[in-house]
């Protein structure tokens, strides 16, 4: 019998084959995006916390890599400020050492930190970036290669900005990539929906967290 041919269409790839040697990449689930009253607040991001918790538990139970990205703002004038004026010194959104009070936090929090609910565990890599994409100007690709990762599961916020940019970059770096529909969020529902549709058309797969967890290899006994 001849060798089995690879699927010609992405839709024909079985879910488990989309997640060979996978890693979870959590994009920018930071205080200045998620907390109530944050300058870059994405209210729907809070609705994704439960899905994130389930994914994190599933990956960690299987000993699979978990990585986080953090968006940081330069503290001097730069082009990005034109589209994110909240990063200007008047507000200091996502400045690395700035501390801010939030309406849903009992005490001030470092504004660029990952939210407490999804706190990185010891051994989880945290990749700091000064742009939208997780690969641009960072060591993310080198870290993934070192870990033997072949596929990525991407979550976080904002869907049509840093999530999309990171997931597209992953495709161009050769990683089979899945965006988790119930673990990404946006302040613009139309752009959120369009981004997921477009990504599925040319760059990777869209699945919900339950589907991703079901397709992962079983946890060690």
Tab-separated table of C-alpha atoms in Angstrom:
chain	number	residue	atom	x	y	z
A	1	UNK	CA	0.000	0.000	0.000
A	2	UNK	CA	1.359	3.447	-0.883
A	3	UNK	CA	2.205	6.071	1.665
A	4	UNK	CA	-0.698	8.131	2.939
A	5	UNK	CA	-0.799	11.494	1.227
A	6	UNK	CA	-1.039	14.674	3.241
A	7	UNK	CA	-4.401	16.504	3.155
A	8	UNK	CA	-4.578	19.086	0.410
A	9	UNK	CA	-7.012	21.322	2.294
A	10	UNK	CA	-6.666	22.656	5.833
A	11	UNK	CA	-10.223	21.584	6.642
A	12	UNK	CA	-9.205	17.955	6.061
A	13	UNK	CA	-6.496	17.991	8.732
A	14	UNK	CA	-7.771	16.076	11.790
A	15	UNK	CA	-7.845	18.163	14.979
A	16	UNK	CA	-5.118	16.085	16.651
A	17	UNK	CA	-2.827	16.582	13.643
A	18	UNK	CA	-3.182	20.349	13.998
A	19	UNK	CA	-1.694	20.123	17.493
A	20	UNK	CA	1.545	18.167	17.068
A	21	UNK	CA	4.123	19.231	19.684
A	22	UNK	CA	1.935	22.197	20.707
A	23	UNK	CA	2.515	25.219	22.905
A	24	UNK	CA	0.000	27.655	24.343
A	25	UNK	CA	0.710	31.347	23.705
A	26	UNK	CA	-1.340	33.754	25.829
A	27	UNK	CA	-1.235	37.209	24.250
A	28	UNK	CA	-1.334	40.375	26.360
A	29	UNK	CA	-3.794	39.382	29.095
A	30	UNK	CA	-2.451	42.279	31.146
A	31	UNK	CA	-3.925	44.583	33.753
A	32	UNK	CA	-4.040	47.580	31.408
A	33	UNK	CA	-6.196	45.592	28.956
A	34	UNK	CA	-8.353	43.431	31.212
A	35	UNK	CA	-9.032	45.181	34.513
A	36	UNK	CA	-12.104	47.396	34.950
A	37	UNK	CA	-11.271	51.017	34.213
A	38	UNK	CA	-7.984	50.190	32.486
A	39	UNK	CA	-6.875	52.735	29.856
A	40	UNK	CA	-6.853	50.060	27.126
A	41	UNK	CA	-9.788	48.145	28.613
A	42	UNK	CA	-11.323	45.306	26.604
A	43	UNK	CA	-14.355	44.352	28.715
A	44	UNK	CA	-14.909	41.106	26.821
A	45	UNK	CA	-11.430	39.957	27.845
A	46	UNK	CA	-12.794	39.214	31.304
A	47	UNK	CA	-15.294	36.819	29.725
A	48	UNK	CA	-12.386	34.729	28.407
A	49	UNK	CA	-10.721	34.115	31.776
A	50	UNK	CA	-12.513	30.804	32.393
A	51	UNK	CA	-11.519	29.430	28.975
A	52	UNK	CA	-7.938	30.515	29.648
A	53	UNK	CA	-7.943	28.766	33.007
A	54	UNK	CA	-9.149	25.534	31.388
A	55	UNK	CA	-6.513	25.712	28.663
A	56	UNK	CA	-3.729	26.506	31.108
A	57	UNK	CA	-4.729	23.586	33.303
A	58	UNK	CA	-4.851	21.228	30.321
A	59	UNK	CA	-1.451	22.248	28.960
A	60	UNK	CA	0.226	22.153	32.352
A	61	UNK	CA	-1.284	18.759	33.214
A	62	UNK	CA	0.331	17.373	30.055
A	63	UNK	CA	3.658	19.071	30.597
A	64	UNK	CA	3.210	21.134	27.428
A	65	UNK	CA	4.841	24.570	27.066
A	66	UNK	CA	2.978	27.698	28.112
A	67	UNK	CA	4.233	31.115	27.042
A	68	UNK	CA	2.887	34.602	27.622
A	69	UNK	CA	3.439	37.835	25.750
A	70	UNK	CA	3.283	41.277	27.296
A	71	UNK	CA	2.837	44.449	25.291
A	72	UNK	CA	5.105	47.178	26.636
A	73	UNK	CA	5.151	50.808	25.616
A	74	UNK	CA	8.306	52.728	24.876
A	75	UNK	CA	8.598	55.677	27.221
A	76	UNK	CA	9.688	58.104	24.510
A	77	UNK	CA	7.698	59.391	21.556
A	78	UNK	CA	7.284	56.817	18.803
A	79	UNK	CA	5.005	55.968	15.891
A	80	UNK	CA	2.823	53.564	17.854
A	81	UNK	CA	1.672	56.401	20.123
A	82	UNK	CA	-0.191	57.897	17.161
A	83	UNK	CA	-2.614	54.954	17.220
A	84	UNK	CA	-2.429	54.247	20.962
A	85	UNK	CA	-2.320	57.692	22.590
A	86	UNK	CA	-2.996	56.038	25.953
A	87	UNK	CA	0.708	55.120	25.921
A	88	UNK	CA	1.647	58.824	26.111
A	89	UNK	CA	3.153	59.993	29.432
A	90	UNK	CA	-0.191	61.486	30.456
A	91	UNK	CA	-1.577	57.960	30.936
A	92	UNK	CA	1.425	55.610	30.647
A	93	UNK	CA	-0.538	52.590	29.425
A	94	UNK	CA	1.619	49.469	29.583
A	95	UNK	CA	4.719	51.301	30.748
A	96	UNK	CA	6.917	48.589	32.289
A	97	UNK	CA	7.268	50.018	35.809
A	98	UNK	CA	4.052	51.988	36.143
A	99	UNK	CA	1.552	51.065	38.877
A	100	UNK	CA	-2.163	51.842	38.528
A	101	UNK	CA	-5.394	51.473	40.501
A	102	UNK	CA	-8.301	49.588	38.902
A	103	UNK	CA	-11.958	49.471	39.876
A	104	UNK	CA	-11.927	45.674	40.299
A	105	UNK	CA	-8.589	45.306	42.101
A	106	UNK	CA	-8.213	45.761	45.874
A	107	UNK	CA	-4.860	47.534	45.540
A	108	UNK	CA	-2.753	49.124	42.797
A	109	UNK	CA	-1.240	46.719	40.308
A	110	UNK	CA	1.726	46.913	37.895
A	111	UNK	CA	-0.067	47.957	34.736
A	112	UNK	CA	1.917	45.747	32.345
A	113	UNK	CA	1.676	42.559	34.417
A	114	UNK	CA	-0.395	39.553	33.417
A	115	UNK	CA	-3.644	39.540	35.420
A	116	UNK	CA	-3.552	37.662	38.708
A	117	UNK	CA	-6.142	35.115	37.572
A	118	UNK	CA	-3.775	33.873	34.831
A	119	UNK	CA	-0.475	34.419	36.610
A	120	UNK	CA	2.453	32.671	34.893
A	121	UNK	CA	3.667	29.578	36.691
A	122	UNK	CA	7.340	28.904	37.424
A	123	UNK	CA	8.941	27.862	34.162
A	124	UNK	CA	6.443	29.657	31.914
A	125	UNK	CA	8.215	32.007	29.510
A	126	UNK	CA	7.097	35.648	29.456
A	127	UNK	CA	8.010	37.378	26.189
A	128	UNK	CA	8.053	41.166	26.326
A	129	UNK	CA	7.377	43.004	23.074
A	130	UNK	CA	7.255	46.640	22.040
A	131	UNK	CA	5.089	45.998	18.993
A	132	UNK	CA	1.889	44.156	18.184
A	133	UNK	CA	3.284	40.779	17.118
A	134	UNK	CA	4.840	38.343	19.551
A	135	UNK	CA	7.616	37.413	17.118
A	136	UNK	CA	8.685	40.897	16.045
A	137	UNK	CA	11.982	41.828	17.693
A	138	UNK	CA	11.690	39.140	20.389
A	139	UNK	CA	13.165	35.759	21.227
A	140	UNK	CA	9.838	33.932	20.873
A	141	UNK	CA	10.776	31.896	17.810
A	142	UNK	CA	14.124	30.855	19.298
A	143	UNK	CA	12.405	29.779	22.521
A	144	UNK	CA	9.830	27.720	20.634
A	145	UNK	CA	12.523	26.034	18.513
A	146	UNK	CA	14.477	25.198	21.657
A	147	UNK	CA	11.356	23.568	23.114
A	148	UNK	CA	10.714	21.539	19.949
A	149	UNK	CA	7.356	23.195	19.365
A	150	UNK	CA	5.664	22.588	16.006
A	151	UNK	CA	2.194	24.060	16.559
A	152	UNK	CA	0.710	26.938	18.501
A	153	UNK	CA	-2.564	27.546	20.286
A	154	UNK	CA	-3.047	31.316	20.496
A	155	UNK	CA	-5.323	33.143	22.945
A	156	UNK	CA	-5.608	36.605	24.477
A	157	UNK	CA	-6.428	40.139	23.451
A	158	UNK	CA	-6.965	42.142	21.252
A	159	UNK	CA	-8.260	39.786	18.542
A	160	UNK	CA	-7.678	42.006	15.513
A	161	UNK	CA	-4.440	43.578	16.752
A	162	UNK	CA	-1.882	41.675	18.820
A	163	UNK	CA	-3.592	38.274	18.642
A	164	UNK	CA	-3.964	38.381	14.871
A	165	UNK	CA	-0.463	39.772	14.337
A	166	UNK	CA	1.091	37.086	16.530
A	167	UNK	CA	-0.893	34.279	14.904
A	168	UNK	CA	-0.067	35.457	11.385
A	169	UNK	CA	3.599	35.730	12.299
A	170	UNK	CA	3.413	32.183	13.640
A	171	UNK	CA	2.119	30.982	10.264
A	172	UNK	CA	5.002	32.713	8.485
A	173	UNK	CA	7.463	31.097	10.898
A	174	UNK	CA	6.101	27.681	9.970
A	175	UNK	CA	3.960	26.860	13.005
A	176	UNK	CA	0.579	25.198	12.522
A	177	UNK	CA	-1.565	27.692	14.404
A	178	UNK	CA	-4.987	27.604	16.032
A	179	UNK	CA	-6.747	30.652	17.470
A	180	UNK	CA	-9.144	29.785	20.293
A	181	UNK	CA	-12.431	31.550	19.581
A	182	UNK	CA	-13.732	31.657	23.162
A	183	UNK	CA	-10.339	32.733	24.558
A	184	UNK	CA	-9.781	35.838	22.416
A	185	UNK	CA	-11.507	39.187	22.757
A	186	UNK	CA	-11.988	42.597	21.210
A	187	UNK	CA	-13.634	45.961	21.816
A	188	UNK	CA	-15.109	45.748	18.277
A	189	UNK	CA	-17.354	42.717	17.623
A	190	UNK	CA	-17.347	43.234	13.855
A	191	UNK	CA	-13.555	43.275	13.659
A	192	UNK	CA	-13.342	40.283	16.017
A	193	UNK	CA	-15.613	38.228	13.768
A	194	UNK	CA	-13.908	39.350	10.565
A	195	UNK	CA	-10.468	38.525	11.957
A	196	UNK	CA	-11.445	34.977	12.868
A	197	UNK	CA	-13.044	34.412	9.463
A	198	UNK	CA	-10.044	35.784	7.613
A	199	UNK	CA	-7.519	33.846	9.681
A	200	UNK	CA	-9.358	30.583	9.029
A	201	UNK	CA	-9.400	31.324	5.308
A	202	UNK	CA	-5.626	31.621	4.803
A	203	UNK	CA	-3.525	31.250	7.949
A	204	UNK	CA	-4.716	28.603	10.412
A	205	UNK	CA	-7.619	27.103	12.294
A	206	UNK	CA	-10.286	28.434	14.634
A	207	UNK	CA	-11.548	26.216	17.447
A	208	UNK	CA	-13.115	26.660	20.850
A	209	UNK	CA	-11.272	25.749	24.034
A	210	UNK	CA	-13.147	22.484	24.515
A	211	UNK	CA	-12.211	21.309	21.033
A	212	UNK	CA	-8.573	22.185	21.590
A	213	UNK	CA	-8.394	20.380	24.924
A	214	UNK	CA	-10.069	17.287	23.440
A	215	UNK	CA	-7.492	17.198	20.629
A	216	UNK	CA	-4.462	17.410	22.935
A	217	UNK	CA	-2.537	14.247	23.748
A	218	UNK	CA	-3.720	12.638	26.974
A	219	UNK	CA	-2.138	13.682	30.234
A	220	UNK	CA	0.436	11.301	31.691
A	221	UNK	CA	-1.004	8.928	34.282
